[in-house]
Amino acid sequence: MASSEPRQKLWIETDGQLVMSDYRVRLLELVGETGSLAEAASALGLSYRRAWGKVKEIETNLGRPLVHSEVGGAGGGRTALTPAAEELVAAYRRFQERVEQDVEGAYAEELRDLLASP
């Protein structure tokens, strides 16, 4: 029998509305890294409009801005994460790491031996 490993997908809902997921957090991370929502969208294979919609949806569900844009100039415009977004991304990643550790520990205690080859 092949080696088995636990997998999980995380997302956070508020009143049944998707607020955060790995995908949405990655979108915010890419905005922070590139300084561009267009580049972040492209990296994820999204249209700019769809990426902007996802960011706006998160902002609406959380009730606070997560990105701010600076217009034009010689180098063009720039989009940056707000301090609240940076804190949210970091906290989500810490949360994700804790959940992964808990899942791996529970798997080792409860299932690994039962699923191992005889």
Short mmCIF file of C-alpha atoms in Angstrom, two decimals:
data_model
loop_
_atom_site.label_atom_id
_atom_site.label_comp_id
_atom_site.label_asym_id
_atom_site.label_seq_id
_atom_site.Cartn_x
_atom_site.Cartn_y
_atom_site.Cartn_z
CA MET A 1 0.00 0.00 0.00
CA ALA A 2 1.24 3.47 -0.82
CA SER A 3 2.10 5.98 1.86
CA SER A 4 -0.88 8.06 2.95
CA GLU A 5 -0.92 11.62 4.23
CA PRO A 6 -3.73 13.83 5.50
CA ARG A 7 -4.83 16.80 3.41
CA GLN A 8 -7.23 19.57 4.26
CA LYS A 9 -8.60 22.75 2.75
CA LEU A 10 -9.19 25.75 4.95
CA TRP A 11 -11.51 28.66 4.54
CA ILE A 12 -13.14 31.10 6.91
CA GLU A 13 -16.77 32.12 6.63
CA THR A 14 -18.68 34.90 8.34
CA ASP A 15 -22.45 34.45 8.38
CA GLY A 16 -22.11 31.87 5.62
CA GLN A 17 -20.06 34.17 3.39
CA LEU A 18 -16.55 33.17 2.33
CA VAL A 19 -14.09 35.63 3.83
CA MET A 20 -10.66 34.00 3.68
CA SER A 21 -9.17 31.00 1.94
CA ASP A 22 -5.70 29.92 0.86
CA TYR A 23 -6.46 31.30 -2.59
CA ARG A 24 -7.61 34.70 -1.34
CA VAL A 25 -4.67 34.97 1.02
CA ARG A 26 -2.32 34.14 -1.86
CA LEU A 27 -3.93 36.91 -3.92
CA LEU A 28 -3.26 39.40 -1.12
CA GLU A 29 0.29 38.11 -0.69
CA LEU A 30 0.97 38.62 -4.40
CA VAL A 31 -0.44 42.15 -4.28
CA GLY A 32 1.96 42.87 -1.43
CA GLU A 33 4.91 41.28 -3.24
CA THR A 34 4.32 42.83 -6.66
CA GLY A 35 2.70 46.14 -5.75
CA SER A 36 0.16 45.45 -8.47
CA LEU A 37 -3.28 43.89 -8.43
CA ALA A 38 -2.96 43.30 -12.19
CA GLU A 39 0.29 41.33 -11.73
CA ALA A 40 -1.16 39.39 -8.80
CA ALA A 41 -4.24 38.53 -10.87
CA SER A 42 -2.11 37.44 -13.82
CA ALA A 43 0.05 35.21 -11.61
CA LEU A 44 -3.10 33.40 -10.45
CA GLY A 45 -4.68 33.24 -13.90
CA LEU A 46 -7.44 35.68 -12.96
CA SER A 47 -8.75 38.66 -14.83
CA TYR A 48 -8.09 41.99 -13.15
CA ARG A 49 -11.84 42.46 -12.73
CA ARG A 50 -12.26 39.11 -10.97
CA ALA A 51 -9.29 39.74 -8.67
CA TRP A 52 -10.60 43.20 -7.82
CA GLY A 53 -14.00 41.65 -7.08
CA LYS A 54 -12.45 39.11 -4.71
CA VAL A 55 -10.56 41.82 -2.83
CA LYS A 56 -13.70 43.98 -2.60
CA GLU A 57 -15.71 40.99 -1.37
CA ILE A 58 -13.21 40.32 1.41
CA GLU A 59 -13.21 44.01 2.36
CA THR A 60 -17.01 44.09 2.45
CA ASN A 61 -17.25 40.96 4.59
CA LEU A 62 -14.58 42.21 7.00
CA GLY A 63 -15.74 45.82 7.01
CA ARG A 64 -12.30 47.33 6.43
CA PRO A 65 -10.03 48.21 3.52
CA LEU A 66 -7.24 45.77 2.64
CA VAL A 67 -5.58 47.52 -0.29
CA HIS A 68 -4.89 51.10 -1.25
CA SER A 69 -3.83 52.43 -4.61
CA GLU A 70 -1.47 55.24 -5.49
CA VAL A 71 -2.14 56.86 -8.83
CA GLY A 72 0.34 57.25 -11.66
CA GLY A 73 3.53 59.17 -11.87
CA ALA A 74 6.66 58.32 -13.80
CA GLY A 75 6.71 54.72 -12.60
CA GLY A 76 2.95 54.21 -12.89
CA GLY A 77 0.48 53.44 -10.15
CA ARG A 78 0.97 51.06 -7.28
CA THR A 79 -1.32 48.96 -5.11
CA ALA A 80 -0.27 48.10 -1.57
CA LEU A 81 -1.71 46.17 1.33
CA THR A 82 -3.00 48.10 4.29
CA PRO A 83 -1.48 47.28 7.70
CA ALA A 84 -4.74 45.44 8.50
CA ALA A 85 -4.28 43.24 5.41
CA GLU A 86 -0.66 42.50 6.28
CA GLU A 87 -1.72 41.48 9.79
CA LEU A 88 -4.59 39.38 8.42
CA VAL A 89 -2.34 37.52 5.96
CA ALA A 90 0.28 36.81 8.64
CA ALA A 91 -2.37 35.63 11.13
CA TYR A 92 -4.02 33.38 8.54
CA ARG A 93 -0.69 31.75 7.70
CA ARG A 94 0.04 31.18 11.41
CA PHE A 95 -3.45 29.71 11.83
CA GLN A 96 -2.94 27.50 8.78
CA GLU A 97 0.35 26.19 10.17
CA ARG A 98 -1.26 25.35 13.52
CA VAL A 99 -4.14 23.53 11.83
CA GLU A 100 -1.72 21.53 9.67
CA GLN A 101 0.28 20.52 12.75
CA ASP A 102 -2.90 19.52 14.60
CA VAL A 103 -4.16 17.48 11.63
CA GLU A 104 -0.81 15.72 11.25
CA GLY A 105 -0.70 14.94 14.98
CA ALA A 106 -4.25 13.60 15.03
CA TYR A 107 -3.55 11.54 11.91
CA ALA A 108 -0.44 10.04 13.50
CA GLU A 109 -2.37 9.17 16.66
CA GLU A 110 -5.58 7.90 15.10
CA LEU A 111 -5.08 6.65 11.54
CA ARG A 112 -1.49 6.21 10.40
CA ASP A 113 -1.06 2.71 11.84
CA LEU A 114 -4.48 1.59 10.62
CA LEU A 115 -3.68 2.71 7.08
CA ALA A 116 -0.12 1.34 7.02
CA SER A 117 0.74 -1.67 4.92
CA PRO A 118 0.56 -4.96 6.86
#
